[in-house]
mmCIF file with all atom_site columns, C-alpha atoms in Angstrom:
data_model
loop_
_atom_site.group_PDB
_atom_site.id
_atom_site.type_symbol
_atom_site.label_atom_id
_atom_site.label_alt_id
_atom_site.label_comp_id
_atom_site.label_asym_id
_atom_site.label_entity_id
_atom_site.label_seq_id
_atom_site.pdbx_PDB_ins_code
_atom_site.Cartn_x
_atom_site.Cartn_y
_atom_site.Cartn_z
_atom_site.occupancy
_atom_site.B_iso_or_equiv
_atom_site.pdbx_formal_charge
_atom_site.auth_seq_id
_atom_site.auth_comp_id
_atom_site.auth_asym_id
_atom_site.auth_atom_id
_atom_site.pdbx_PDB_model_num
ATOM 1   C CA . MET A 1 1   ? 6.254   -20.251 -4.123  1.00 47.00 ? 23  MET A CA 1
ATOM 2   C CA . GLY A 1 2   ? 8.402   -19.520 -7.364  1.00 58.00 ? 24  GLY A CA 1
ATOM 3   C CA . LYS A 1 3   ? 7.293   -16.864 -10.246 1.00 93.00 ? 25  LYS A CA 1
ATOM 4   C CA . THR A 1 4   ? 3.754   -18.071 -11.483 1.00 97.00 ? 26  THR A CA 1
ATOM 5   C CA . VAL A 1 5   ? 2.004   -16.216 -14.376 1.00 98.00 ? 27  VAL A CA 1
ATOM 6   C CA . ILE A 1 6   ? -1.293  -16.621 -16.318 1.00 98.00 ? 28  ILE A CA 1
ATOM 7   C CA . VAL A 1 7   ? -1.508  -15.975 -19.715 1.00 98.00 ? 29  VAL A CA 1
ATOM 8   C CA . TYR A 1 8   ? -5.308  -16.393 -21.039 1.00 98.00 ? 30  TYR A CA 1
ATOM 9   C CA . SER A 1 9   ? -6.942  -15.698 -24.076 1.00 96.00 ? 31  SER A CA 1
ATOM 10  C CA . SER A 1 10  ? -10.681 -14.320 -23.788 1.00 92.00 ? 32  SER A CA 1
ATOM 11  C CA . GLN A 1 11  ? -13.063 -12.854 -26.347 1.00 85.00 ? 33  GLN A CA 1
ATOM 12  C CA . THR A 1 12  ? -16.527 -12.380 -24.421 1.00 80.00 ? 34  THR A CA 1
ATOM 13  C CA . GLY A 1 13  ? -14.324 -12.053 -20.823 1.00 85.00 ? 35  GLY A CA 1
ATOM 14  C CA . PHE A 1 14  ? -15.556 -15.290 -19.594 1.00 86.00 ? 36  PHE A CA 1
ATOM 15  C CA . THR A 1 15  ? -11.626 -16.550 -19.262 1.00 93.00 ? 37  THR A CA 1
ATOM 16  C CA . GLN A 1 16  ? -10.512 -13.888 -18.305 1.00 93.00 ? 38  GLN A CA 1
ATOM 17  C CA . GLY A 1 17  ? -12.734 -13.526 -15.280 1.00 91.00 ? 39  GLY A CA 1
ATOM 18  C CA . TYR A 1 18  ? -11.297 -17.350 -14.871 1.00 94.00 ? 40  TYR A CA 1
ATOM 19  C CA . ALA A 1 19  ? -7.701  -16.138 -14.615 1.00 96.00 ? 41  ALA A CA 1
ATOM 20  C CA . LEU A 1 20  ? -8.532  -13.067 -12.617 1.00 95.00 ? 42  LEU A CA 1
ATOM 21  C CA . TRP A 1 21  ? -9.938  -15.472 -9.878  1.00 94.00 ? 43  TRP A CA 1
ATOM 22  C CA . ILE A 1 22  ? -7.123  -17.472 -9.712  1.00 96.00 ? 44  ILE A CA 1
ATOM 23  C CA . ALA A 1 23  ? -4.800  -14.922 -10.019 1.00 96.00 ? 45  ALA A CA 1
ATOM 24  C CA . ARG A 1 24  ? -6.344  -13.759 -6.530  1.00 95.00 ? 46  ARG A CA 1
ATOM 25  C CA . VAL A 1 25  ? -5.345  -16.662 -4.802  1.00 95.00 ? 47  VAL A CA 1
ATOM 26  C CA . LEU A 1 26  ? -1.916  -17.300 -6.058  1.00 96.00 ? 48  LEU A CA 1
ATOM 27  C CA . HIS A 1 27  ? -0.952  -13.426 -6.265  1.00 95.00 ? 49  HIS A CA 1
ATOM 28  C CA . CYS A 1 28  ? 0.673   -13.703 -9.513  1.00 97.00 ? 50  CYS A CA 1
ATOM 29  C CA . GLU A 1 29  ? 0.897   -12.057 -12.517 1.00 96.00 ? 51  GLU A CA 1
ATOM 30  C CA . VAL A 1 30  ? -1.931  -12.420 -15.371 1.00 97.00 ? 52  VAL A CA 1
ATOM 31  C CA . LEU A 1 31  ? -1.078  -11.522 -19.150 1.00 97.00 ? 53  LEU A CA 1
ATOM 32  C CA . ASP A 1 32  ? -3.431  -10.744 -22.115 1.00 97.00 ? 54  ASP A CA 1
ATOM 33  C CA . ALA A 1 33  ? -2.234  -13.886 -24.661 1.00 97.00 ? 55  ALA A CA 1
ATOM 34  C CA . ALA A 1 34  ? -1.896  -10.946 -27.259 1.00 96.00 ? 56  ALA A CA 1
ATOM 35  C CA . PHE A 1 35  ? 0.703   -9.174  -25.004 1.00 97.00 ? 57  PHE A CA 1
ATOM 36  C CA . VAL A 1 36  ? 3.072   -11.472 -24.156 1.00 97.00 ? 58  VAL A CA 1
ATOM 37  C CA . THR A 1 37  ? 6.776   -11.729 -24.905 1.00 96.00 ? 59  THR A CA 1
ATOM 38  C CA . THR A 1 38  ? 9.566   -14.301 -24.239 1.00 96.00 ? 60  THR A CA 1
ATOM 39  C CA . ASN A 1 39  ? 10.577  -11.617 -21.833 1.00 95.00 ? 61  ASN A CA 1
ATOM 40  C CA . ASP A 1 40  ? 7.509   -12.495 -19.353 1.00 96.00 ? 62  ASP A CA 1
ATOM 41  C CA . LEU A 1 41  ? 7.935   -16.054 -19.544 1.00 96.00 ? 63  LEU A CA 1
ATOM 42  C CA . ILE A 1 42  ? 11.651  -17.201 -19.255 1.00 93.00 ? 64  ILE A CA 1
ATOM 43  C CA . HIS A 1 43  ? 12.038  -16.487 -15.302 1.00 92.00 ? 65  HIS A CA 1
ATOM 44  C CA . THR A 1 44  ? 8.816   -18.047 -14.858 1.00 96.00 ? 66  THR A CA 1
ATOM 45  C CA . ARG A 1 45  ? 8.386   -21.621 -12.620 1.00 96.00 ? 67  ARG A CA 1
ATOM 46  C CA . LEU A 1 46  ? 4.878   -21.869 -13.370 1.00 97.00 ? 68  LEU A CA 1
ATOM 47  C CA . VAL A 1 47  ? 2.979   -20.998 -16.347 1.00 98.00 ? 69  VAL A CA 1
ATOM 48  C CA . ILE A 1 48  ? -0.893  -21.256 -16.773 1.00 98.00 ? 70  ILE A CA 1
ATOM 49  C CA . TYR A 1 49  ? -2.784  -20.969 -19.724 1.00 98.00 ? 71  TYR A CA 1
ATOM 50  C CA . GLY A 1 50  ? -6.128  -20.739 -20.214 1.00 98.00 ? 72  GLY A CA 1
ATOM 51  C CA . ALA A 1 51  ? -8.691  -20.221 -23.188 1.00 97.00 ? 73  ALA A CA 1
ATOM 52  C CA . HIS A 1 52  ? -11.792 -21.114 -24.738 1.00 94.00 ? 74  HIS A CA 1
ATOM 53  C CA . ALA A 1 53  ? -12.288 -24.836 -25.519 1.00 94.00 ? 75  ALA A CA 1
ATOM 54  C CA . THR A 1 54  ? -13.916 -26.829 -28.100 1.00 88.00 ? 76  THR A CA 1
ATOM 55  C CA . LYS A 1 55  ? -14.718 -30.200 -28.631 1.00 82.00 ? 77  LYS A CA 1
ATOM 56  C CA . ARG A 1 56  ? -13.267 -30.146 -32.411 1.00 83.00 ? 78  ARG A CA 1
ATOM 57  C CA . SER A 1 57  ? -10.182 -28.012 -31.461 1.00 89.00 ? 79  SER A CA 1
ATOM 58  C CA . GLY A 1 58  ? -9.185  -28.545 -27.613 1.00 94.00 ? 80  GLY A CA 1
ATOM 59  C CA . VAL A 1 59  ? -8.159  -25.100 -25.796 1.00 96.00 ? 81  VAL A CA 1
ATOM 60  C CA . LEU A 1 60  ? -7.709  -22.608 -28.452 1.00 95.00 ? 82  LEU A CA 1
ATOM 61  C CA . GLY A 1 61  ? -4.567  -20.832 -29.114 1.00 96.00 ? 83  GLY A CA 1
ATOM 62  C CA . PHE A 1 62  ? -2.406  -23.280 -27.207 1.00 97.00 ? 84  PHE A CA 1
ATOM 63  C CA . ARG A 1 63  ? -0.842  -24.671 -29.781 1.00 95.00 ? 85  ARG A CA 1
ATOM 64  C CA . PRO A 1 64  ? 0.343   -21.616 -31.431 1.00 96.00 ? 86  PRO A CA 1
ATOM 65  C CA . PHE A 1 65  ? 1.513   -20.414 -28.264 1.00 97.00 ? 87  PHE A CA 1
ATOM 66  C CA . TYR A 1 66  ? 3.425   -23.769 -27.091 1.00 96.00 ? 88  TYR A CA 1
ATOM 67  C CA . GLN A 1 67  ? 5.417   -23.573 -30.724 1.00 95.00 ? 89  GLN A CA 1
ATOM 68  C CA . GLN A 1 68  ? 6.190   -19.952 -30.038 1.00 96.00 ? 90  GLN A CA 1
ATOM 69  C CA . TYR A 1 69  ? 7.366   -20.041 -26.753 1.00 96.00 ? 91  TYR A CA 1
ATOM 70  C CA . GLN A 1 70  ? 8.192   -23.592 -25.954 1.00 94.00 ? 92  GLN A CA 1
ATOM 71  C CA . LEU A 1 71  ? 11.982  -22.430 -24.993 1.00 94.00 ? 93  LEU A CA 1
ATOM 72  C CA . ALA A 1 72  ? 10.950  -20.029 -22.489 1.00 95.00 ? 94  ALA A CA 1
ATOM 73  C CA . LEU A 1 73  ? 8.005   -22.262 -20.873 1.00 95.00 ? 95  LEU A CA 1
ATOM 74  C CA . PRO A 1 74  ? 9.230   -23.705 -17.385 1.00 95.00 ? 96  PRO A CA 1
ATOM 75  C CA . GLN A 1 75  ? 8.672   -28.057 -17.098 1.00 92.00 ? 97  GLN A CA 1
ATOM 76  C CA . GLN A 1 76  ? 5.231   -27.482 -15.010 1.00 95.00 ? 98  GLN A CA 1
ATOM 77  C CA . LEU A 1 77  ? 2.572   -25.966 -17.830 1.00 97.00 ? 99  LEU A CA 1
ATOM 78  C CA . ILE A 1 78  ? -0.965  -25.931 -16.662 1.00 98.00 ? 100 ILE A CA 1
ATOM 79  C CA . VAL A 1 79  ? -3.659  -25.372 -18.597 1.00 98.00 ? 101 VAL A CA 1
ATOM 80  C CA . PHE A 1 80  ? -7.401  -24.692 -18.527 1.00 97.00 ? 102 PHE A CA 1
ATOM 81  C CA . GLY A 1 81  ? -10.196 -24.785 -20.918 1.00 96.00 ? 103 GLY A CA 1
ATOM 82  C CA . THR A 1 82  ? -13.659 -22.534 -20.738 1.00 93.00 ? 104 THR A CA 1
ATOM 83  C CA . GLY A 1 83  ? -16.720 -22.807 -22.675 1.00 89.00 ? 105 GLY A CA 1
ATOM 84  C CA . LEU A 1 84  ? -20.613 -23.624 -22.434 1.00 79.00 ? 106 LEU A CA 1
ATOM 85  C CA . LEU A 1 85  ? -21.024 -27.084 -21.901 1.00 80.00 ? 107 LEU A CA 1
ATOM 86  C CA . PRO A 1 86  ? -20.981 -28.813 -18.336 1.00 80.00 ? 108 PRO A CA 1
ATOM 87  C CA . PRO A 1 87  ? -18.367 -30.376 -17.369 1.00 84.00 ? 109 PRO A CA 1
ATOM 88  C CA . GLU A 1 88  ? -20.137 -34.408 -18.148 1.00 84.00 ? 110 GLU A CA 1
ATOM 89  C CA . GLN A 1 89  ? -20.597 -33.293 -21.794 1.00 86.00 ? 111 GLN A CA 1
ATOM 90  C CA . VAL A 1 90  ? -16.756 -32.442 -21.855 1.00 90.00 ? 112 VAL A CA 1
ATOM 91  C CA . ASP A 1 91  ? -14.328 -35.402 -23.331 1.00 93.00 ? 113 ASP A CA 1
ATOM 92  C CA . MET A 1 92  ? -11.645 -34.387 -21.461 1.00 94.00 ? 114 MET A CA 1
ATOM 93  C CA . GLN A 1 93  ? -9.200  -37.269 -23.296 1.00 94.00 ? 115 GLN A CA 1
ATOM 94  C CA . LEU A 1 94  ? -9.918  -35.784 -26.755 1.00 94.00 ? 116 LEU A CA 1
ATOM 95  C CA . MET A 1 95  ? -10.019 -32.449 -25.381 1.00 95.00 ? 117 MET A CA 1
ATOM 96  C CA . ARG A 1 96  ? -6.082  -33.838 -24.376 1.00 95.00 ? 118 ARG A CA 1
ATOM 97  C CA . GLN A 1 97  ? -5.586  -34.719 -27.728 1.00 94.00 ? 119 GLN A CA 1
ATOM 98  C CA . HIS A 1 98  ? -6.694  -31.812 -29.869 1.00 94.00 ? 120 HIS A CA 1
ATOM 99  C CA . THR A 1 99  ? -4.613  -29.822 -27.531 1.00 95.00 ? 121 THR A CA 1
ATOM 100 C CA . PHE A 1 100 ? -1.538  -31.142 -26.494 1.00 95.00 ? 122 PHE A CA 1
ATOM 101 C CA . HIS A 1 101 ? -0.582  -33.328 -29.969 1.00 88.00 ? 123 HIS A CA 1
ATOM 102 C CA . GLN A 1 102 ? 2.662   -31.679 -30.234 1.00 84.00 ? 124 GLN A CA 1
ATOM 103 C CA . CYS A 1 103 ? 3.849   -31.168 -26.699 1.00 89.00 ? 125 CYS A CA 1
ATOM 104 C CA . LYS A 1 104 ? 6.672   -33.519 -24.986 1.00 86.00 ? 126 LYS A CA 1
ATOM 105 C CA . ARG A 1 105 ? 5.244   -33.827 -21.766 1.00 85.00 ? 127 ARG A CA 1
ATOM 106 C CA . GLN A 1 106 ? 1.296   -33.482 -21.070 1.00 89.00 ? 128 GLN A CA 1
ATOM 107 C CA . PRO A 1 107 ? 0.569   -30.449 -18.987 1.00 95.00 ? 129 PRO A CA 1
ATOM 108 C CA . GLN A 1 108 ? -2.192  -30.348 -16.649 1.00 95.00 ? 130 GLN A CA 1
ATOM 109 C CA . LEU A 1 109 ? -5.743  -29.824 -18.116 1.00 97.00 ? 131 LEU A CA 1
ATOM 110 C CA . PHE A 1 110 ? -8.898  -28.134 -16.083 1.00 97.00 ? 132 PHE A CA 1
ATOM 111 C CA . TYR A 1 111 ? -11.737 -27.461 -17.630 1.00 95.00 ? 133 TYR A CA 1
ATOM 112 C CA . PHE A 1 112 ? -14.316 -24.617 -16.466 1.00 93.00 ? 134 PHE A CA 1
ATOM 113 C CA . ASN A 1 113 ? -17.699 -23.895 -16.939 1.00 86.00 ? 135 ASN A CA 1
ATOM 114 C CA . GLY A 1 114 ? -20.285 -21.487 -16.541 1.00 64.00 ? 136 GLY A CA 1
ATOM 115 C CA . GLN A 1 115 ? -23.157 -18.539 -16.699 1.00 62.00 ? 137 GLN A CA 1
ATOM 116 C CA . MET A 1 116 ? -22.734 -15.769 -19.194 1.00 63.00 ? 138 MET A CA 1
ATOM 117 C CA . ASP A 1 117 ? -24.734 -13.051 -19.988 1.00 65.00 ? 139 ASP A CA 1
ATOM 118 C CA . PRO A 1 118 ? -26.296 -13.963 -23.691 1.00 68.00 ? 140 PRO A CA 1
ATOM 119 C CA . SER A 1 119 ? -26.828 -10.253 -24.457 1.00 72.00 ? 141 SER A CA 1
ATOM 120 C CA . ALA A 1 120 ? -23.312 -9.543  -24.293 1.00 68.00 ? 142 ALA A CA 1
ATOM 121 C CA . MET A 1 121 ? -22.369 -12.250 -26.485 1.00 70.00 ? 143 MET A CA 1
ATOM 122 C CA . PRO A 1 122 ? -21.376 -11.844 -30.079 1.00 74.00 ? 144 PRO A CA 1
ATOM 123 C CA . LEU A 1 123 ? -24.224 -13.587 -32.149 1.00 78.00 ? 145 LEU A CA 1
ATOM 124 C CA . ARG A 1 124 ? -21.660 -16.408 -33.336 1.00 76.00 ? 146 ARG A CA 1
ATOM 125 C CA . ILE A 1 125 ? -21.589 -17.475 -29.896 1.00 73.00 ? 147 ILE A CA 1
ATOM 126 C CA . ARG A 1 126 ? -25.024 -16.787 -28.383 1.00 75.00 ? 148 ARG A CA 1
ATOM 127 C CA . LEU A 1 127 ? -26.663 -19.083 -30.764 1.00 77.00 ? 149 LEU A CA 1
ATOM 128 C CA . PRO A 1 128 ? -24.728 -22.469 -29.794 1.00 75.00 ? 150 PRO A CA 1
ATOM 129 C CA . TYR A 1 129 ? -25.064 -20.878 -25.811 1.00 70.00 ? 151 TYR A CA 1
ATOM 130 C CA . TYR A 1 130 ? -28.833 -21.236 -26.574 1.00 74.00 ? 152 TYR A CA 1
ATOM 131 C CA . SER A 1 131 ? -28.180 -24.929 -28.303 1.00 75.00 ? 153 SER A CA 1
ATOM 132 C CA . ALA A 1 132 ? -25.777 -25.866 -25.452 1.00 69.00 ? 154 ALA A CA 1
ATOM 133 C CA . LYS A 1 133 ? -28.198 -24.562 -22.392 1.00 68.00 ? 155 LYS A CA 1
ATOM 134 C CA . ARG A 1 134 ? -31.436 -26.744 -23.940 1.00 70.00 ? 156 ARG A CA 1
ATOM 135 C CA . LYS A 1 135 ? -29.374 -29.636 -23.709 1.00 66.00 ? 157 LYS A CA 1
ATOM 136 C CA . LEU A 1 136 ? -28.784 -29.490 -20.154 1.00 58.00 ? 158 LEU A CA 1
ATOM 137 C CA . ARG A 1 137 ? -30.847 -32.028 -18.357 1.00 57.00 ? 159 ARG A CA 1
ATOM 138 C CA . ALA A 1 138 ? -29.386 -30.965 -14.908 1.00 55.00 ? 160 ALA A CA 1
ATOM 139 C CA . LYS A 1 139 ? -28.356 -27.820 -12.718 1.00 54.00 ? 161 LYS A CA 1
ATOM 140 C CA . PRO A 1 140 ? -25.755 -25.613 -13.779 1.00 52.00 ? 162 PRO A CA 1
ATOM 141 C CA . PRO A 1 141 ? -22.083 -27.030 -12.335 1.00 53.00 ? 163 PRO A CA 1
ATOM 142 C CA . VAL A 1 142 ? -20.377 -25.303 -10.118 1.00 57.00 ? 164 VAL A CA 1
ATOM 143 C CA . CYS A 1 143 ? -18.629 -22.229 -11.821 1.00 62.00 ? 165 CYS A CA 1
ATOM 144 C CA . GLY A 1 144 ? -16.710 -19.299 -10.576 1.00 66.00 ? 166 GLY A CA 1
ATOM 145 C CA . MET A 1 145 ? -14.091 -19.055 -7.479  1.00 73.00 ? 167 MET A CA 1
ATOM 146 C CA . GLY A 1 146 ? -15.438 -22.519 -6.561  1.00 80.00 ? 168 GLY A CA 1
ATOM 147 C CA . ALA A 1 147 ? -14.864 -24.357 -10.427 1.00 87.00 ? 169 ALA A CA 1
ATOM 148 C CA . VAL A 1 148 ? -11.356 -23.290 -10.089 1.00 92.00 ? 170 VAL A CA 1
ATOM 149 C CA . ARG A 1 149 ? -10.401 -24.979 -6.846  1.00 93.00 ? 171 ARG A CA 1
ATOM 150 C CA . PRO A 1 150 ? -8.826  -28.218 -8.601  1.00 94.00 ? 172 PRO A CA 1
ATOM 151 C CA . LEU A 1 151 ? -6.106  -26.211 -10.422 1.00 97.00 ? 173 LEU A CA 1
ATOM 152 C CA . LEU A 1 152 ? -5.647  -24.660 -7.111  1.00 96.00 ? 174 LEU A CA 1
ATOM 153 C CA . THR A 1 153 ? -5.488  -27.966 -5.555  1.00 96.00 ? 175 THR A CA 1
ATOM 154 C CA . GLU A 1 154 ? -2.935  -28.573 -8.066  1.00 96.00 ? 176 GLU A CA 1
ATOM 155 C CA . VAL A 1 155 ? -0.934  -25.855 -7.783  1.00 96.00 ? 177 VAL A CA 1
ATOM 156 C CA . ASP A 1 156 ? -0.743  -26.219 -3.629  1.00 95.00 ? 178 ASP A CA 1
ATOM 157 C CA . ARG A 1 157 ? 0.490   -29.908 -4.518  1.00 96.00 ? 179 ARG A CA 1
ATOM 158 C CA . LEU A 1 158 ? 3.460   -28.546 -6.672  1.00 95.00 ? 180 LEU A CA 1
ATOM 159 C CA . GLU A 1 159 ? 4.260   -25.902 -4.104  1.00 94.00 ? 181 GLU A CA 1
ATOM 160 C CA . ALA A 1 160 ? 4.121   -28.916 -1.517  1.00 94.00 ? 182 ALA A CA 1
ATOM 161 C CA . GLN A 1 161 ? 6.638   -31.171 -3.728  1.00 94.00 ? 183 GLN A CA 1
ATOM 162 C CA . GLY A 1 162 ? 9.087   -28.202 -4.157  1.00 91.00 ? 184 GLY A CA 1
ATOM 163 C CA . ILE A 1 163 ? 8.533   -28.305 -7.706  1.00 89.00 ? 185 ILE A CA 1
ATOM 164 C CA . ILE A 1 164 ? 7.649   -24.911 -8.143  1.00 88.00 ? 186 ILE A CA 1
#
């Protein structure tokens, strides 16, 4: 596989966990978005960007990341958002619109849900967490390593086609 880099932004460590799970399987470099440079991206064949996702804003931080590094990014770009809502409550089309409206080509988009320790969350995140948790009618969706399988399958497909 060509050089792959995972860039993430995480406030609570939740997105970082997903980035590390993906990197463990792909054996690639993981970078915090706050410390990324053009040199980190210029020789990559695939960039995977991950951050918290909201209904109103899409994947947070992706638009400024894309604007700043657009010329250094490879053709292949995968984006994942993480959040407290179960996947069936997330409007992926709306999230794509909010996240990619300035992109020339829309990257693949994935959404991962999982459980967090409420006591470790800042209050500004804890309140929406409890609100969302009350709305759950079914058992919590698969989270952790099992949740990233669709993204890993997409990377395998790109590799099999010789794209990366």
